Coordinates of C-alpha atoms in Angstrom, one line a residue:
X18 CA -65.8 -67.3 32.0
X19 CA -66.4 -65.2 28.9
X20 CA -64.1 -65.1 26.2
X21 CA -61.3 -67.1 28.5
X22 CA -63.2 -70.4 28.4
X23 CA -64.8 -70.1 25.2
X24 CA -61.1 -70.2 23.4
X25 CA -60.7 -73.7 25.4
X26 CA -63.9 -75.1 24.0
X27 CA -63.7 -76.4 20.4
X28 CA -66.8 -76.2 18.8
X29 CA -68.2 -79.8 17.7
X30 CA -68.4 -79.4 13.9
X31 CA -65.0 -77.6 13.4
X32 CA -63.5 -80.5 15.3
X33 CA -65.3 -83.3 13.8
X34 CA -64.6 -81.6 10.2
X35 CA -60.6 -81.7 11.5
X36 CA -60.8 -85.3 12.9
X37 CA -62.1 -86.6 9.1
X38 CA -60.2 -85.0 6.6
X39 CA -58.8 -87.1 4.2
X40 CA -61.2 -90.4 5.6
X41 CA -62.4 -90.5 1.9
X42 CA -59.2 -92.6 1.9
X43 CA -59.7 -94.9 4.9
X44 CA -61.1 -97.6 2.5
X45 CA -57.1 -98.6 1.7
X46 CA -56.5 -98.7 5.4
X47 CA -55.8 -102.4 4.9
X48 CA -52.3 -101.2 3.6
X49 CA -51.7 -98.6 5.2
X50 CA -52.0 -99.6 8.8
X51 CA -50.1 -98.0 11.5
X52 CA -49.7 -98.8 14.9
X53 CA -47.1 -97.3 17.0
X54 CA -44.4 -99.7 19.1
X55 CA -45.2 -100.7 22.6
X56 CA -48.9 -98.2 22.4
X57 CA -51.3 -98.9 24.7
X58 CA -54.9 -97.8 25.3
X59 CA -55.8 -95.3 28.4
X60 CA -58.9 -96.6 30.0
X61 CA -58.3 -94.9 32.9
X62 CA -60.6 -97.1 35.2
X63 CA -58.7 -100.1 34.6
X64 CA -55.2 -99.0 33.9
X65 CA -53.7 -102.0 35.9
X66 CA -50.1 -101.1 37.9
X67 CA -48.2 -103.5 35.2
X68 CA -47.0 -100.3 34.6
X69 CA -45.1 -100.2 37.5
X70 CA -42.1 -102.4 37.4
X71 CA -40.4 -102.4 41.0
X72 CA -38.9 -98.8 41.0
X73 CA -39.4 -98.3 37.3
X74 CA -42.4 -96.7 36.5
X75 CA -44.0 -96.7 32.5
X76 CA -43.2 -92.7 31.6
X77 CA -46.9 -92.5 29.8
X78 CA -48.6 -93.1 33.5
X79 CA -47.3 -89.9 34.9
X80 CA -50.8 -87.9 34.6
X81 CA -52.3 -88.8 37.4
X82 CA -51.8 -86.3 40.9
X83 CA -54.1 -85.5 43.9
X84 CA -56.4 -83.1 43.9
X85 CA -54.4 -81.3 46.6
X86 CA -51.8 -80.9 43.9
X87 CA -54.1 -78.8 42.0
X88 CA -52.9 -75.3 42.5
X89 CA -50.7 -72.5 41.5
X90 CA -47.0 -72.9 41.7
X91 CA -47.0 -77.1 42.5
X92 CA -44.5 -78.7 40.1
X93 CA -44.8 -82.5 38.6
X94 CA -43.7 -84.6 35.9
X95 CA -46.0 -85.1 33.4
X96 CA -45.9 -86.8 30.2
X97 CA -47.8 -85.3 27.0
X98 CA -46.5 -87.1 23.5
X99 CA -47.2 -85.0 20.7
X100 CA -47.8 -87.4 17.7
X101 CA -47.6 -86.6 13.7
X102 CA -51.0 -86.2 13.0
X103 CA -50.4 -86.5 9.2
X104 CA -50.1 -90.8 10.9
X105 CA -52.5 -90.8 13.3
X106 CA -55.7 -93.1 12.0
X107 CA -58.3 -91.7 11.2
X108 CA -62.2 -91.6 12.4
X109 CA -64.0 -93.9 9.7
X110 CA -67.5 -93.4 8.8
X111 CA -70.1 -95.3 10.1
X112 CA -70.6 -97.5 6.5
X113 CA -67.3 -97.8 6.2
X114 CA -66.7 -99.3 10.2
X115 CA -69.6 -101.4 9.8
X116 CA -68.0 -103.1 6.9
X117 CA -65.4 -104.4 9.4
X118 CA -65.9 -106.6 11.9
X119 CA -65.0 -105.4 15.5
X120 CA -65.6 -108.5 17.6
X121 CA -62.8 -111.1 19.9
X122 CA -64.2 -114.1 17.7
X123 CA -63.5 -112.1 14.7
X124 CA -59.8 -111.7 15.9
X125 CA -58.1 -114.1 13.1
X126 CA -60.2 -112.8 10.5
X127 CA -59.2 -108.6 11.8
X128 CA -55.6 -109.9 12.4
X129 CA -56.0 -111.6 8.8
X130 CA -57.5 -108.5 7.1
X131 CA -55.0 -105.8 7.9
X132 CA -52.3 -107.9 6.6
X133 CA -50.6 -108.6 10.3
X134 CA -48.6 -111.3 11.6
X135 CA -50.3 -112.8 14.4
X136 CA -47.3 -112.7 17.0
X137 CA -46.6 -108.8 16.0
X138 CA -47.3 -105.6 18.2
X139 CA -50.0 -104.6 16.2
X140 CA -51.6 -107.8 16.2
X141 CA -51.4 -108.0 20.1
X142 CA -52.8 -104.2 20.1
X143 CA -55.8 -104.8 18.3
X144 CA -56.7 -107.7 20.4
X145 CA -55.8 -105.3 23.7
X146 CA -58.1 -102.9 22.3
X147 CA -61.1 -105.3 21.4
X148 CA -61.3 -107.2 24.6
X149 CA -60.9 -103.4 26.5
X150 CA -64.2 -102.9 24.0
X151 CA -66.3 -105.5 25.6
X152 CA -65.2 -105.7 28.9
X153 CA -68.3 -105.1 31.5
X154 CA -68.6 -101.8 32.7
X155 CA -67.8 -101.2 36.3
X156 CA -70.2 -100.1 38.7
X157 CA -71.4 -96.4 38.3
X158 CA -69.7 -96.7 34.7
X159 CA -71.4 -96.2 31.5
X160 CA -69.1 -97.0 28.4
X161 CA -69.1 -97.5 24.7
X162 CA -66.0 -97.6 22.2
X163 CA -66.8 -95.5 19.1
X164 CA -65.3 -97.0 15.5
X165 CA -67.2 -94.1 13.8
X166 CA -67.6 -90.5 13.4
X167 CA -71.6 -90.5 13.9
X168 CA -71.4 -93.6 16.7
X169 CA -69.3 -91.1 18.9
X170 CA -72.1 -88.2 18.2
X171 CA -75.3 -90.8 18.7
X172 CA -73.2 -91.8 22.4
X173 CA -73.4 -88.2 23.4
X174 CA -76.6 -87.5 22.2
X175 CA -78.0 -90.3 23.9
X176 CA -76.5 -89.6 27.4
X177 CA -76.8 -85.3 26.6
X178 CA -79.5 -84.9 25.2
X179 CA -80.2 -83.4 21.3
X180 CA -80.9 -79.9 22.9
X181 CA -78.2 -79.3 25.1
X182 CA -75.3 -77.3 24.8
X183 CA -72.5 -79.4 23.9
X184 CA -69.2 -79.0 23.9
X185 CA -65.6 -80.6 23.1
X186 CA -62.0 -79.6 24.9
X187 CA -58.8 -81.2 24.3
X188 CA -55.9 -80.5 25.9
X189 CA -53.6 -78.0 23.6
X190 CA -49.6 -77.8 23.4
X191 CA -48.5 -74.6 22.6
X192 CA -45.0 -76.1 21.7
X193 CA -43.8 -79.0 20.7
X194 CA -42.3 -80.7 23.7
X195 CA -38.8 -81.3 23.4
X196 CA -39.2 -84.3 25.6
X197 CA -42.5 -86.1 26.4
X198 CA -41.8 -86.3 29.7
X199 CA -40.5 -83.4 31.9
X200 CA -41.5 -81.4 34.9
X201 CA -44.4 -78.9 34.6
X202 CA -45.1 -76.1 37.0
X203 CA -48.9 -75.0 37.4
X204 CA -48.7 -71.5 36.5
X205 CA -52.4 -69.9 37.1
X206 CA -55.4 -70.9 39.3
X207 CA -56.9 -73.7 37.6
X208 CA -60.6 -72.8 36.4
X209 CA -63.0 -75.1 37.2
X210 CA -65.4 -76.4 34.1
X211 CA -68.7 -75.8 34.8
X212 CA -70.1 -79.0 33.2
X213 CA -73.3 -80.6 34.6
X214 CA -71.9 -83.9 33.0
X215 CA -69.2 -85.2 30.7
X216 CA -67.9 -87.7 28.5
X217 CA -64.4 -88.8 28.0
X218 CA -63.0 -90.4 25.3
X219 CA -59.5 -91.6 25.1
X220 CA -57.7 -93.1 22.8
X221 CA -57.2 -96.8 21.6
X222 CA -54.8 -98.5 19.6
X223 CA -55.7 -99.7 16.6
X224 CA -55.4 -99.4 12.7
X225 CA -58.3 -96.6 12.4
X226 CA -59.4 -94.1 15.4
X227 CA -61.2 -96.3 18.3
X228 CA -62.3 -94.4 20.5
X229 CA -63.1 -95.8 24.1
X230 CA -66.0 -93.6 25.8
X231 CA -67.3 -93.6 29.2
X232 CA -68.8 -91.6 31.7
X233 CA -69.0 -92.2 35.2
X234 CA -72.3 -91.5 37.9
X235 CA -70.4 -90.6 40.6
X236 CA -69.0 -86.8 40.8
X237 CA -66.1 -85.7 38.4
X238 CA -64.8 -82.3 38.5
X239 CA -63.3 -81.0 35.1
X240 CA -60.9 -78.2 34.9
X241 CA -58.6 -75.9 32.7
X242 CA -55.1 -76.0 33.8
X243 CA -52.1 -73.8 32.1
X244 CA -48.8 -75.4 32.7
X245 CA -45.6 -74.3 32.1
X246 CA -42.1 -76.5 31.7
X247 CA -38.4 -75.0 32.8
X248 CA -37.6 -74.9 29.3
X249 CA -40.5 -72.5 28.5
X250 CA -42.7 -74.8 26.9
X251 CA -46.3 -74.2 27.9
X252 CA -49.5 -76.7 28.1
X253 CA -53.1 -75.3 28.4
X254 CA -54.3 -79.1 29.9
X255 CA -57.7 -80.0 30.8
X256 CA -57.7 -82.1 33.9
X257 CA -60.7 -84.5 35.3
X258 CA -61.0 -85.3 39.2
X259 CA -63.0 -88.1 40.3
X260 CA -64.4 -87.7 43.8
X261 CA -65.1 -91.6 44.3
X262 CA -62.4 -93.8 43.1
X263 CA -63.8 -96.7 45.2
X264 CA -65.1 -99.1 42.5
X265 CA -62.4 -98.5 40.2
X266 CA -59.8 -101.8 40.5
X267 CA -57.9 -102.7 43.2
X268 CA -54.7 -102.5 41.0
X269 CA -55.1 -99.1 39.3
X270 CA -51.7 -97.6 38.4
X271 CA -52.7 -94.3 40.1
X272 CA -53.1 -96.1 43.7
X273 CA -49.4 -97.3 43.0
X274 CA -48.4 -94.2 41.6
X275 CA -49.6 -92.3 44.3
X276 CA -49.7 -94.5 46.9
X277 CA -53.4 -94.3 47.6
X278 CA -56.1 -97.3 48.7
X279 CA -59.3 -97.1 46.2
X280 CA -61.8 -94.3 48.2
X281 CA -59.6 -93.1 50.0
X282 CA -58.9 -89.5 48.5
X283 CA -60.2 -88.0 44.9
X284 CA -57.6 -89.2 42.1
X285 CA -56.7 -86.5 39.3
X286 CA -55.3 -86.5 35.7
X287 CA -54.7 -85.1 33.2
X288 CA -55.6 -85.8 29.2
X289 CA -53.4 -86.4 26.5
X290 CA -53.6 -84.4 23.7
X291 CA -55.6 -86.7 21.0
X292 CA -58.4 -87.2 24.2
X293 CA -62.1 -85.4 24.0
X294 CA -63.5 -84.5 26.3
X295 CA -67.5 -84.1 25.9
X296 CA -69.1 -81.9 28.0
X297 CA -72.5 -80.3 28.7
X298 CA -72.4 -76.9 30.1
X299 CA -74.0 -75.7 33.2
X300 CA -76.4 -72.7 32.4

């Protein structure tokens, strides 16, 4: 891999350092809250096909494709937002998330705290994203949703080990898409990751970073993928494929989207860009 793979791999602490600036200031989070319209979270195991309306199909599923897709030259539509960071929340501290309450019977007091009407979008997301934090895990699954900087590290550590070699890749747009959603054309052989295991963590909405992390037991094949759009705008992507879809739910948006029954063939996708991907590298 040499040089090539180590440019996709983000070293922990400058990414961490990155993910906290400015948290001295998440204390007046209660006013300064922000939830985007209509976001939802991305746990991929459950993402039910209420995204798909008849023909219409919600533009943020289109990441997921079939293995077979994975080579050079195949063109998809795929949707990568690019978000102003300077709004994104921000990972808390652990003090400072323990100081909340995180918890469904908690709800009124949460909804109460960050100063949001209980019928609003943002109320509705932070109950979305609790109950998505305390649903069982499926079968094969192991899952936590990290509120804090040093609860994400103490998940990895626990399932990595302290003395393995750890690493963290996001996916990276070279360019500002013009539009979030537009055809991509795979434009080199996808590299396969050699990770002996990995941790994703995606995305949740909510007033400060939630982050909902999982790992599965069965096999998941991670790779680097460099895609480039008509236009000329170019994404280096990292893409997961899990082997054994067969205990994920019955309605998963990628059987719909792809017209697939649960087992039946490995299901792909690729991660947005504010995803991490945790990963422990194969000697």
């Amino acid at each position: 891999m040499g040089s090539g793979f180590a440019s996709w791999c983000i070293s922990c602490s400058v990414l961490l350092v990155l993910m906290v600036v400015e948290v001295s200031n998440a204390r007046k989070i209660t006013r300064r809250h922000h939830l985007e319209q209509g976001s939802i979270g991305s746990n991929y195991l459950r993402q039910p096909s209420s995204s798909v309306h008849g023909d219409h199909i919600d533009p943020s599923g289109k990441i997921f494709f079939k293995m077979e897709d994975l080579k050079v030259g195949k063109t998809m539509a795929v949707y990568f937002t690019s978000k102003d960071q300077s709004a994104s929340p921000r990972l808390l501290s652990r003090k400072e998330a323990d100081s909340i309450p995180f918890s469904s019977t908690k709800l009124p007091e949460i909804i109460d705290l960050f100063e949001f009407s209980k019928d609003s979008h943002q109320a509705k997301a932070v109950e979305y994203t609790i109950k998505q934090c305390e649903l069982e895990p499926l079968k094969g699954e192991l899952r936590f949703c990290a509120t804090s900087l040093e609860s994400m590290l103490d998940y990895a550590r626990s399932l990595f080990g302290s003395n393995m070699n750890i690493k963290v890749l996001t996916t990276t747009l070279l360019q500002k898409p013009t539009v979030p959603l537009q055809n991509y054309t795979i434009s080199d052989i996808p590299e396969r990751i050699p990770s002996s295991s990995m941790i994703a963590c995606h995305t949740l909405p909510y007033p400060y970073a939630v982050f909902y992390c999982h790992t599965q037991k069965s096999e998941t094949r991670l790779f680097r993928v460099s895609l480039g759009a008509e236009n000329g705008e170019k994404v280096q992507a990292i893409a997961a494929c899990h082997m054994d879809t067969s205990e994920w739910d019955l309605d998963h948006i990628s059987f719909r989207l792809l017209k697939i029954e649960p087992g039946s063939c490995p299901v792909c996708h690729f991660f947005p860009p504010d995803n991490l991907v945790w990963v422990s590298l194969s000697a």
